[in-house]
Coordinates of C-alpha atoms in Angstrom, one line a residue:
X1 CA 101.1 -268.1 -135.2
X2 CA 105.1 -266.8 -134.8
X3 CA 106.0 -268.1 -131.6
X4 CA 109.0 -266.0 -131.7
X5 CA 106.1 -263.0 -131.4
X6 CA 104.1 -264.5 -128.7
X7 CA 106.8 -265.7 -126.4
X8 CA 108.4 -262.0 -126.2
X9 CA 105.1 -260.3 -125.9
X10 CA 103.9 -263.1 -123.0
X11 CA 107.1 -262.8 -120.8
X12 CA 106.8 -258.8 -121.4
X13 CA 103.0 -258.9 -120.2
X14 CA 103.0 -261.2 -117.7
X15 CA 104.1 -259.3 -114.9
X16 CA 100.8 -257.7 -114.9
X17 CA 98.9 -260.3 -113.9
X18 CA 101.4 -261.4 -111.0
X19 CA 99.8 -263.5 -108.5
X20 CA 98.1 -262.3 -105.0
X21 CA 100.1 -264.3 -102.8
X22 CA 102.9 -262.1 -103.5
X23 CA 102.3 -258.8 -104.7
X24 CA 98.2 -257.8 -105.4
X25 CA 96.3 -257.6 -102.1
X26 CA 92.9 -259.2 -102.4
X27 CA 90.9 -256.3 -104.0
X28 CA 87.7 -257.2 -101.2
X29 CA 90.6 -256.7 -98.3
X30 CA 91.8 -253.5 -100.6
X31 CA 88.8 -251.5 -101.1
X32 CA 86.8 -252.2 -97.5
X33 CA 88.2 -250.9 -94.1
X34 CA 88.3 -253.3 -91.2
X35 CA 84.7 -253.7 -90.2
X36 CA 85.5 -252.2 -87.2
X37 CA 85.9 -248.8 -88.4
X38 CA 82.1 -248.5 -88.8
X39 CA 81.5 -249.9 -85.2
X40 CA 83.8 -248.1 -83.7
X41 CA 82.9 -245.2 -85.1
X42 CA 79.5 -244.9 -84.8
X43 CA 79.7 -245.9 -81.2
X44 CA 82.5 -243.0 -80.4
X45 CA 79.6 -240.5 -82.5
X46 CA 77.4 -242.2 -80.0
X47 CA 79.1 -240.9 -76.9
X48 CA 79.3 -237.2 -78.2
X49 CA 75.5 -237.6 -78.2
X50 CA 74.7 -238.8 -74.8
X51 CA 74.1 -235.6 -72.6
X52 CA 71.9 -234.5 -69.9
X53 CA 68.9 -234.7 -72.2
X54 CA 69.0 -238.4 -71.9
X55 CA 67.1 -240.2 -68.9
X56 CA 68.9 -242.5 -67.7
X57 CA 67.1 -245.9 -67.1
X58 CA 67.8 -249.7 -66.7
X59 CA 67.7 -249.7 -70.9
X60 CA 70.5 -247.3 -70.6
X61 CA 72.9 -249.5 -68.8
X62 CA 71.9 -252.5 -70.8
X63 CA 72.2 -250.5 -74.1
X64 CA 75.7 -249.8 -73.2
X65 CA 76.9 -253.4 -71.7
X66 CA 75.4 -255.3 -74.4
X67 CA 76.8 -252.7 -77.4
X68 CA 80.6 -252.5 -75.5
X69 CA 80.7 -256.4 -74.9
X70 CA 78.8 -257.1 -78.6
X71 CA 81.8 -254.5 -80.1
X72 CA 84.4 -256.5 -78.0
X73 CA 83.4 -260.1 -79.8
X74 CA 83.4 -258.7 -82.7
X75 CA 87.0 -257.0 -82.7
X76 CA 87.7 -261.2 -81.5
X77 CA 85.9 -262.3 -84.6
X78 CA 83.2 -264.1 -82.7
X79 CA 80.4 -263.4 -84.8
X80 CA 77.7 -265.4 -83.6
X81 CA 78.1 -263.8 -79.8
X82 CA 78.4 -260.4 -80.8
X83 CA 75.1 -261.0 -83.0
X84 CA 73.0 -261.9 -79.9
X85 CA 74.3 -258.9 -77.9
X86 CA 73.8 -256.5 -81.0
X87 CA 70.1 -257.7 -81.3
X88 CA 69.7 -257.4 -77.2
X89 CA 70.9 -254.0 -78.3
X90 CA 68.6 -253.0 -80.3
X91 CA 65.8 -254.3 -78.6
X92 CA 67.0 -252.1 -75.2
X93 CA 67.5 -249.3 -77.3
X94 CA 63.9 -249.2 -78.9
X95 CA 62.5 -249.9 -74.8
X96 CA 65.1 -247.2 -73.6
X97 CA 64.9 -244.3 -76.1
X98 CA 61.9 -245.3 -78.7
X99 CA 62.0 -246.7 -82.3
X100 CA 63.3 -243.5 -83.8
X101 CA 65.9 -242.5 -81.9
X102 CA 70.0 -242.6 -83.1
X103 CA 70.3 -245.2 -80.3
X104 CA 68.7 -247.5 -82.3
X105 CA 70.2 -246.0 -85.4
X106 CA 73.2 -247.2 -84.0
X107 CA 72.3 -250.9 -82.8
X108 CA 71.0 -251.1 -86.6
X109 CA 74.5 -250.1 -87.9
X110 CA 76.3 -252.3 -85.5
X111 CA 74.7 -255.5 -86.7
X112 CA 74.1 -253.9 -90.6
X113 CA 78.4 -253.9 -90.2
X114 CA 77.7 -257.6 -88.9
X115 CA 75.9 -258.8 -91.4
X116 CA 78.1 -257.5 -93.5
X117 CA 81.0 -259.4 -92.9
X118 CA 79.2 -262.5 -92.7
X119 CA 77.7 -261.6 -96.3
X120 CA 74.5 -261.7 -95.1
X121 CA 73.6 -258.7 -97.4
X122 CA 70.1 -259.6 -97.5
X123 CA 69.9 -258.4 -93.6
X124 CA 72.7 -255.7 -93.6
X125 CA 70.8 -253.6 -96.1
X126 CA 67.6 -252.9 -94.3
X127 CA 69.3 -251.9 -91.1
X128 CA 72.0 -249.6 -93.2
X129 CA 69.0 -247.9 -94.6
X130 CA 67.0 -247.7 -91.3
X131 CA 69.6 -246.5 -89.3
X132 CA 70.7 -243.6 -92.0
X133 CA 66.9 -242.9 -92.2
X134 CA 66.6 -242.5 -88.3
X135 CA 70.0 -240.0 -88.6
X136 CA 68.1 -238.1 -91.0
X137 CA 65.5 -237.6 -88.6
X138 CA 67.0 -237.0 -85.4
X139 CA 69.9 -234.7 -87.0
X140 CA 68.8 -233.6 -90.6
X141 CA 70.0 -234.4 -94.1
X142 CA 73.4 -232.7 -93.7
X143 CA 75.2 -234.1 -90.1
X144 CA 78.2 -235.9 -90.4
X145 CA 77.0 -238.7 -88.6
X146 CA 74.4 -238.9 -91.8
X147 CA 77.8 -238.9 -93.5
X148 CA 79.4 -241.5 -91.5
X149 CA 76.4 -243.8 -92.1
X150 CA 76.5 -243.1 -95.5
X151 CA 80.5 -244.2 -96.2
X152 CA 79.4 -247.7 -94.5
X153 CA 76.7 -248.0 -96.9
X154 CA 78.8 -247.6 -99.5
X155 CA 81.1 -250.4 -98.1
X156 CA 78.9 -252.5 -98.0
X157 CA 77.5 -252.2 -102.2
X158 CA 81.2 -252.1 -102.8
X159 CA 81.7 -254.7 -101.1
X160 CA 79.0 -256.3 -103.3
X161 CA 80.5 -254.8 -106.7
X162 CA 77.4 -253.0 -106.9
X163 CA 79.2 -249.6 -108.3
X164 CA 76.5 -247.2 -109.3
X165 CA 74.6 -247.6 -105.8
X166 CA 78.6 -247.1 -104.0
X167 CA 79.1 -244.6 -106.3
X168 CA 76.0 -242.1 -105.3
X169 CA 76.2 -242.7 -101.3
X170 CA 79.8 -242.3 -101.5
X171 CA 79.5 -239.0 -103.2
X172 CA 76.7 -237.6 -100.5
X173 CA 78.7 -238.4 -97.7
X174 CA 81.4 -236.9 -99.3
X175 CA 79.8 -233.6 -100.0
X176 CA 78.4 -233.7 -96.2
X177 CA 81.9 -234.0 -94.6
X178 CA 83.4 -231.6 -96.7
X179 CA 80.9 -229.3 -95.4
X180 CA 81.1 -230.1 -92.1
X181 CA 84.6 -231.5 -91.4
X182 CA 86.6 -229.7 -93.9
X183 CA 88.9 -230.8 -97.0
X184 CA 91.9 -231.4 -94.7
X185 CA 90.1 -234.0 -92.0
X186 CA 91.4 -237.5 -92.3
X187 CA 87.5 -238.9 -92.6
X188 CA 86.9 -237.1 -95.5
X189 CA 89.9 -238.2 -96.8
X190 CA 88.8 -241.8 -96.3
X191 CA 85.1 -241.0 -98.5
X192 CA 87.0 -239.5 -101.0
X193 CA 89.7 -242.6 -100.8
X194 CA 86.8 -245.3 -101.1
X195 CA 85.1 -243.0 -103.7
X196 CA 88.4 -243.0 -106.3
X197 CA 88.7 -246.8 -105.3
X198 CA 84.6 -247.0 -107.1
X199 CA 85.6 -244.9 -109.7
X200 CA 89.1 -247.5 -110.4
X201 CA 86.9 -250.1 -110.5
X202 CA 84.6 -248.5 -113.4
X203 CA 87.7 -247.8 -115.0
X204 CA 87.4 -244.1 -114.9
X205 CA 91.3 -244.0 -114.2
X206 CA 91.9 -239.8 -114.5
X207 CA 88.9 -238.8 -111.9
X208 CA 90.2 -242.3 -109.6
X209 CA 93.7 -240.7 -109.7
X210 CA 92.7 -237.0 -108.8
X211 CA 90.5 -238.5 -105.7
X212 CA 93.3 -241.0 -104.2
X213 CA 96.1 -238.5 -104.3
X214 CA 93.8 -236.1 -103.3
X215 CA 93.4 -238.1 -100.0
X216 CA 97.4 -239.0 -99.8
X217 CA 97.7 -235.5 -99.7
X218 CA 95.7 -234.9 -96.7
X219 CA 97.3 -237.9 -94.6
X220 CA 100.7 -236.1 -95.7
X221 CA 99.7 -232.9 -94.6
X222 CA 98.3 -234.1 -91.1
X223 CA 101.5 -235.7 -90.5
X224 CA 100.3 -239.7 -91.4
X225 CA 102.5 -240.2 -94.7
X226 CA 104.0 -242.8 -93.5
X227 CA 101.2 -244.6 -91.6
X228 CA 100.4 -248.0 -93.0
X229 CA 96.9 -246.1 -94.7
X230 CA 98.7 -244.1 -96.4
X231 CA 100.4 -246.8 -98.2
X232 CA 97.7 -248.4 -98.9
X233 CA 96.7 -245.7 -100.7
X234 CA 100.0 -245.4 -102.3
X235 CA 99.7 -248.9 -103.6
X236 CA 96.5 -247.9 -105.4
X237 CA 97.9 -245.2 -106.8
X238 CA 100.5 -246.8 -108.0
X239 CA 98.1 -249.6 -109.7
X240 CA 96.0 -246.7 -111.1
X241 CA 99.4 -245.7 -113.2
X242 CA 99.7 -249.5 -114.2
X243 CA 96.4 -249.5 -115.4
X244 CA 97.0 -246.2 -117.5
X245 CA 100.3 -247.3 -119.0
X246 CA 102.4 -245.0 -116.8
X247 CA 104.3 -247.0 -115.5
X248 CA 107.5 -244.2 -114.8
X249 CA 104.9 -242.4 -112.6
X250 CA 104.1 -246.2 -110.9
X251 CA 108.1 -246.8 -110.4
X252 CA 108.1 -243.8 -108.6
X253 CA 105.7 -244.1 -106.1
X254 CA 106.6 -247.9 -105.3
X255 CA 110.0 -246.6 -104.9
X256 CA 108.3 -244.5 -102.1
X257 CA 106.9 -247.1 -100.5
X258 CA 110.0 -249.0 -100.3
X259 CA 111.7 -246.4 -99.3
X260 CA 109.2 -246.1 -95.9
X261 CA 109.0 -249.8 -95.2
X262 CA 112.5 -250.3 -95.0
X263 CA 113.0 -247.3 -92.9
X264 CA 110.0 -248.5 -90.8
X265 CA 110.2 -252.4 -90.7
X266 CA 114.1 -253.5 -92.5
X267 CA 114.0 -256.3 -94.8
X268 CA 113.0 -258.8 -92.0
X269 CA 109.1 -257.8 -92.9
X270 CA 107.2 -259.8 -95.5
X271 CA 105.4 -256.3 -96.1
X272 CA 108.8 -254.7 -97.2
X273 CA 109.6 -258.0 -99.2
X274 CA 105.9 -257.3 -101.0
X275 CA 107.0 -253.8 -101.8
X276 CA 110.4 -254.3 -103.3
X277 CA 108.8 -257.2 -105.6
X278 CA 106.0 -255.0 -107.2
X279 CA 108.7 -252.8 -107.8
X280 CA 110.5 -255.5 -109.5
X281 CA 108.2 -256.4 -111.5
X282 CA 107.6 -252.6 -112.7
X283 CA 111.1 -252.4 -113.6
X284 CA 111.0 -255.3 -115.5
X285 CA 107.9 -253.8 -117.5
X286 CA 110.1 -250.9 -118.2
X287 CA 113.2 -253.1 -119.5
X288 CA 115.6 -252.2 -115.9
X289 CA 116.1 -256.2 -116.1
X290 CA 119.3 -255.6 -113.8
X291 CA 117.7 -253.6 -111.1
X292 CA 114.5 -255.9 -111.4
X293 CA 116.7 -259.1 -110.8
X294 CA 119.1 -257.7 -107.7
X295 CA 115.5 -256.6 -106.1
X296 CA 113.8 -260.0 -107.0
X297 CA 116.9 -262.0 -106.0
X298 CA 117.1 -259.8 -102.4
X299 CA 113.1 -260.8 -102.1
X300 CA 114.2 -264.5 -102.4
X301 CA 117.1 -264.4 -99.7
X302 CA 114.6 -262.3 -97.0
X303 CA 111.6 -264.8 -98.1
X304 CA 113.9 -267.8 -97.4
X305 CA 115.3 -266.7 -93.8
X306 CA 111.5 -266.1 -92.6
X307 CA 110.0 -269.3 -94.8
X308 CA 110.0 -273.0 -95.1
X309 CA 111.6 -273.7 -98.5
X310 CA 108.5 -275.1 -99.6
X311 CA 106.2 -272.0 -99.2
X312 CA 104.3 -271.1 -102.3
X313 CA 105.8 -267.5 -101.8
X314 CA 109.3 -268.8 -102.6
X315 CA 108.0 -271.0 -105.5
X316 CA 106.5 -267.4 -106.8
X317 CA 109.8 -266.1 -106.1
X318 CA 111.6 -268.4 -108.1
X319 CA 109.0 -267.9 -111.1
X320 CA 109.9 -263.8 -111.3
X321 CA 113.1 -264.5 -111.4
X322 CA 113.2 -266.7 -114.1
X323 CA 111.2 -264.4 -116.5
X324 CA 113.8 -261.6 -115.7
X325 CA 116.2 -264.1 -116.9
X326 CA 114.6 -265.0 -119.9
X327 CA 114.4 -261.6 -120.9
X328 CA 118.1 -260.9 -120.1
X329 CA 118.5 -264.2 -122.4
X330 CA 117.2 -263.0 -125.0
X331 CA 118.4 -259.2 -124.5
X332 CA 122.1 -260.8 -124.5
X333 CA 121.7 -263.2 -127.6
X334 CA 123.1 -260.7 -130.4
X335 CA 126.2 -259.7 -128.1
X336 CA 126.8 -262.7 -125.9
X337 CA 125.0 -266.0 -127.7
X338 CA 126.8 -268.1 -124.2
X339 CA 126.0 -266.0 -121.8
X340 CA 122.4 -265.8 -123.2
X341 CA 122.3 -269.6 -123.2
X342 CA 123.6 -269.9 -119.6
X343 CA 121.1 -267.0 -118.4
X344 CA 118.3 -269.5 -120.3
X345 CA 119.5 -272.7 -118.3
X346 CA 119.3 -270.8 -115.0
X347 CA 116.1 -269.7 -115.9
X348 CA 114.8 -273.4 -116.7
X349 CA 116.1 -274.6 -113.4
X350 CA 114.4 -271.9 -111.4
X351 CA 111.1 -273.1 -113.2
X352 CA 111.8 -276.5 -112.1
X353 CA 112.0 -275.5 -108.7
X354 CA 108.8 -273.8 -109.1
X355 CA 107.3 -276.2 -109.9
X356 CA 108.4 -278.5 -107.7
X357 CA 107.2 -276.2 -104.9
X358 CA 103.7 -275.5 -106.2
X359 CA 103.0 -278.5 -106.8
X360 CA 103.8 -280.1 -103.5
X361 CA 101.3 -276.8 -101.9
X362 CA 98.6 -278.8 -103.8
X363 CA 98.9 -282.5 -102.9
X364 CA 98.8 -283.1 -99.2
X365 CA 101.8 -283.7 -97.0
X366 CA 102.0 -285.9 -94.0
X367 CA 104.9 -283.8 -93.3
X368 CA 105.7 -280.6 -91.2
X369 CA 106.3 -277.3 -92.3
X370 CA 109.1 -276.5 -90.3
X371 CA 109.1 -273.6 -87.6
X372 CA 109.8 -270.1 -89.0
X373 CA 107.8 -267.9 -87.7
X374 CA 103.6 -268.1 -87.9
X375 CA 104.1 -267.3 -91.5
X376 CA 104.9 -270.6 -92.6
X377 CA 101.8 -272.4 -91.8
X378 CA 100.5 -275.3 -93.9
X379 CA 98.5 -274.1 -97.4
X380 CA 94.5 -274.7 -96.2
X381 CA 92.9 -272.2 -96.8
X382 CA 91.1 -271.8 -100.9
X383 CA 92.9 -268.5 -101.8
X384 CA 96.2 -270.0 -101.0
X385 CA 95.3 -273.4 -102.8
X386 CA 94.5 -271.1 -106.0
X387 CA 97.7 -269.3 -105.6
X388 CA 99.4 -272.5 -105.6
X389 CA 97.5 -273.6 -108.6
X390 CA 98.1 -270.8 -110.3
X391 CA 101.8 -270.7 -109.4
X392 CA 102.2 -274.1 -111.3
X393 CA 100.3 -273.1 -114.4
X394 CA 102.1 -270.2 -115.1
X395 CA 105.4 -272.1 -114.7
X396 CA 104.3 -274.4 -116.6
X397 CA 103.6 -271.9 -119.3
X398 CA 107.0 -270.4 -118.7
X399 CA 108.3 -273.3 -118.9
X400 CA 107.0 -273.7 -122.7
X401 CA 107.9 -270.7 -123.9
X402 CA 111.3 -271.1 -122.5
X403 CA 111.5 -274.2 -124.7
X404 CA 110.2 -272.8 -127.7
X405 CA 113.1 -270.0 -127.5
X406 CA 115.6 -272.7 -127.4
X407 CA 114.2 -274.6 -130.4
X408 CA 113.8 -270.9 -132.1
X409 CA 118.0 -270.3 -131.4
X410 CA 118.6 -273.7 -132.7
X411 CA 117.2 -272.2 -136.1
X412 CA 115.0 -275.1 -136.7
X413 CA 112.6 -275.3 -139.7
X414 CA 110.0 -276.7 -137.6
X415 CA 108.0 -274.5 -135.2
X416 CA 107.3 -278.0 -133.1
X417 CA 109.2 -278.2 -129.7
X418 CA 107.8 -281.5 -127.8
X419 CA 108.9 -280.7 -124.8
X420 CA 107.1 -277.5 -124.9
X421 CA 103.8 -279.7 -125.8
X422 CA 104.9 -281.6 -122.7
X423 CA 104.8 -278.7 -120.5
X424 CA 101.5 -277.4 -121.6
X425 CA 100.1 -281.0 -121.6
X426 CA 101.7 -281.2 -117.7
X427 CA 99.2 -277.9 -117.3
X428 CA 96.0 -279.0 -118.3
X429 CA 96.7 -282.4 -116.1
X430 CA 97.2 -280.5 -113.1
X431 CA 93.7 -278.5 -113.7
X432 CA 92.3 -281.8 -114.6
X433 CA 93.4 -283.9 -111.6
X434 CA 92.6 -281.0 -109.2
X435 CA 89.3 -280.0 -110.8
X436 CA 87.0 -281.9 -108.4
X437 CA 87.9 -279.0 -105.6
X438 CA 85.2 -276.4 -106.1
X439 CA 87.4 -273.7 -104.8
X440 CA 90.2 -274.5 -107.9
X441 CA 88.0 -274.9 -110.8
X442 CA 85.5 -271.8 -109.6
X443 CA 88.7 -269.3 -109.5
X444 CA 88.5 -266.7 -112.4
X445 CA 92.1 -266.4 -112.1
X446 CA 93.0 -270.3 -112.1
X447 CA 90.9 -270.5 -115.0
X448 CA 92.8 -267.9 -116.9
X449 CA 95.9 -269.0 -116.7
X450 CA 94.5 -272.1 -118.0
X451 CA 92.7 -270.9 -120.8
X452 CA 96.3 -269.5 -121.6
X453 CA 97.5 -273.2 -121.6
X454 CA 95.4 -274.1 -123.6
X455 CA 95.5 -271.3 -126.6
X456 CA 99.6 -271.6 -126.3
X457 CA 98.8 -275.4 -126.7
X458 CA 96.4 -275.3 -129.5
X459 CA 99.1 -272.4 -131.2
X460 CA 101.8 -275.2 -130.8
X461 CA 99.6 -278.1 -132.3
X462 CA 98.6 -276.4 -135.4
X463 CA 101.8 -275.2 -136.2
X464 CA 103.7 -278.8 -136.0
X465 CA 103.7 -279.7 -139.5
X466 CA 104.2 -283.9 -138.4
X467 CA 100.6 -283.8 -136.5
X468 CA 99.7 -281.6 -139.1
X469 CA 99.0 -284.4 -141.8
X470 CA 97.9 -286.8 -139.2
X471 CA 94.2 -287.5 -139.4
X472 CA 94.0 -288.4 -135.8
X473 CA 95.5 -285.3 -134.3
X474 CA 92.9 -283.1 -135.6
X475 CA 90.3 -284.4 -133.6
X476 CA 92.3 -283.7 -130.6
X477 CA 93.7 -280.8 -131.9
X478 CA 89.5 -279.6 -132.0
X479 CA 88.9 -281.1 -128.5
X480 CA 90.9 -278.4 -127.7
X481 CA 89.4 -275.6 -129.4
X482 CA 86.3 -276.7 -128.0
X483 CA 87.6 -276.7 -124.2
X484 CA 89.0 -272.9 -124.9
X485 CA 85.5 -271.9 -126.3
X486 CA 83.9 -273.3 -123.0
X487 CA 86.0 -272.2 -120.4
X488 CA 86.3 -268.4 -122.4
X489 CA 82.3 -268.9 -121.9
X490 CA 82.5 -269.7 -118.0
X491 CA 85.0 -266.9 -117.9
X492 CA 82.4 -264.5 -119.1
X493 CA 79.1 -265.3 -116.8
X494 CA 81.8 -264.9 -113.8
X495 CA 83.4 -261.5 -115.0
X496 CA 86.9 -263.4 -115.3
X497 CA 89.7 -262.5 -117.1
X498 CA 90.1 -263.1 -120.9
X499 CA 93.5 -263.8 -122.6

């Protein structure tokens, strides 16, 4: 393979597959609400229910202590309480008002929302289904409180990837609140959000696009444009564009979003630091390299003044930057072959640094973290180990590539750079030596960039006409080939990505 051709085409495409920590929310955080919108909600729908046709009882009170204080854990994330007072709920509901009344409905939604977030879906979906059943009852097929019920449902199979079965209760509850609410109420604006979010997810971009600016729109008109929703939504539109290749339309609406966050929080907000990069790296997609870099460099000096220096964030940082400059590099090597090779140096010591960072996130530290801000706190969690590990691979790669244009300058007859073989080699050791952590070697995405590693490596080997004539490489070179077919295999029973 030319790796003149796969070099330019990798550091023009990799921007799309940028990591979480910086600039993609988790899609599970993304596409479902806080759980205590269903709670909340159905327990303010609650209240509009209670009138004089209700006897009031000792079930009563207890009904309402034991929802209120279960709600109240809940919000505190203390799961196991709020469980107990949900079920003593339920039970007082069922002596107070009988099995079949939206009491109970309630109490069944409360701990379906529950089980929910503690992915017990085996126990959430029985109580979604009774308590919607029970609405049906008690207020016929068509209330909005059938709707409301409905739209947690659907959280929950999204929540699950199960599409189809979001899909269909996301479109009844949406035909129930437009009836009943109205096209310009914020909650039908919210199905019809969560609906689009489905149909991204199917990869039926056009109708995803109409719903999600269709619900922008109504948060605009009420006067919420510039509520942190709406930019959610904003974000999602703007990832439906990247998705369709129109990325003009995408620039504009991060551009937007900038625009609100540093009106609303200044450049002393990691949120507004998020925004400007993933506009960055859409005006590096579209070739605006010096725009792309100012932003990306501005990202670094805000990420610095509320970060230790060793926070993956910056190590990500540094990574972007570099790629904008290896573009530059090799923008500026017709008209300006020094400048080009100084923009190329930068770059390669920006990759070290990335390196250096990522990899110190991954092997514990004795050390402190320093004090800035809560923000700073020590990498522990799994996400932010596979962000770390991530980080470091697609350095790594960089790193090669970046090697591999050098050698290519240098007009060499052979396509071999060793120290891009060492780079890639440095990859698969750090999967290797970290592969014993389930949470690493299980992530779709750290096994991507890997499987890159190891086709960029394999790309490298066979075209290194020393090894080529060496018996004993081509074992190695097939130990390889062997690893990419396995890990490609893994990557399809979990859905992963494929390079």
């Amino acid at each position: 393979m030319d790796f003149s051709v796969w070099t330019s085409w990798y550091l023009l495409l990799l921007w799309a597959f940028i990591l979480g920590v910086n600039v993609t929310p988790a899609l599970a955080e993304e596409v479902s609400p806080p759980a205590t919108t269903g709670i909340d909600a159905e327990i303010s729908e609650l209240r509009k229910i209670e009138d004089g046709s209700v006897i009031s009882n000792i079930h009563t009170s207890k009904w309402r202590v034991f929802t209120d204080s279960g709600r109240d854990l809940f919000l505190q994330g203390k799961l196991e309480e709020a469980e107990k007072l949900f079920l003593s709920a339920l039970q007082e509901a069922k002596e107070g008002f009988g099995d079949r009344d939206p009491h109970v409905a309630s109490a069944y939604n409360n701990l379906a929302e529950l089980y929910r977030v503690k992915k017990a879906f085996n126990k959430a979906e029985p109580m979604y289904l009774e308590a919607i059943s029970i609405l049906e009852e008690s207020f016929g097929q068509d209330d909005v409180r059938v709707g409301a019920a409905l739209h947690n449902l659907g959280q929950f199979y999204l929540m699950q990837r199960k599409l189809e079965q979001a899909r269909g209760v996301y479109e009844r509850a949406l035909k129930i609140k437009r009836r009943v609410l109205g096209e310009a109420h914020p909650d039908y604006a919210d199905t019809m959000y969560h609906l689009g979010t489905v149909l991204y997810l199917q990869g039926k971009y056009k109708d995803s696009e109409a719903l999600v600016r269709d619900s922008i729109r109504i948060l605009e008109d009420g006067g919420q444009g510039e509520s942190m929703i709406c930019i959610k939504r904003l974000r999602q539109l703007a990832e439906i564009y990247i998705k369709s290749d129109r990325n003009e339309e995408a620039e504009s609406v991060l551009r937007k979003i900038l625009h609100i966050m540093e009106l609303a929080k200044g450049w002393n907000s990691l949120e507004t630091v998020v925004a400007a990069e993933r506009l960055a790296l859409t005006l590096q997609s579209l070739g605006n390299l010096k725009e792309a870099q100012d932003l990306l460099e501005r990202c670094l000096d805000a990420r610095r003044a509320l970060l230790p220096e060793d926070h993956i964030q910056i190590a990500a940082n540094f990574l972007h930057i570099a790629r904008v400059k290896m573009l530059d590099s090799n923008k500026l090597q017709k008209s300006n072959v020094y400048q080009a090779r100084a923009e190329l140096d930068m770059a390669k010591d920006l990759l070290s640094k990335s390196i250096s960072v990522a990899r110190g996130n991954l092997v514990p530290s004795m050390k402190g973290k320093g004090n800035k801000q809560s923000y700073g706190a020590s990498m522990t969690t799994a996400r932010s180990r596979q962000s770390a590990m991530m980080i470091l691979l697609q350095s790594l790669n960089t790193l090669s590539l970046l090697e591999m244009t050098k050698l290519e300058r240098e007009e060499s007859k052979d396509p071999y750079s060793s120290e891009a073989e060492s780079a890639l080699r440095q990859c698969i050791s750090a999967y290797k030596e970290f592969l014993t952590e389930k949470s690493l070697s299980d992530a779709p995405g750290v096994k991507a960039e890997y499987l890159l590693c190891l086709k960029h490596l394999v790309d490298l080997l066979s075209d290194n006409k020393t090894s080529s004539t060496d018996r004993s490489s081509k074992p190695a070179l097939q130990e390889l080939k062997d690893e990419i077919k396995r890990v490609e295999v893994e990557l399809s029973k979990k859905g992963g990505r494929r390079s």
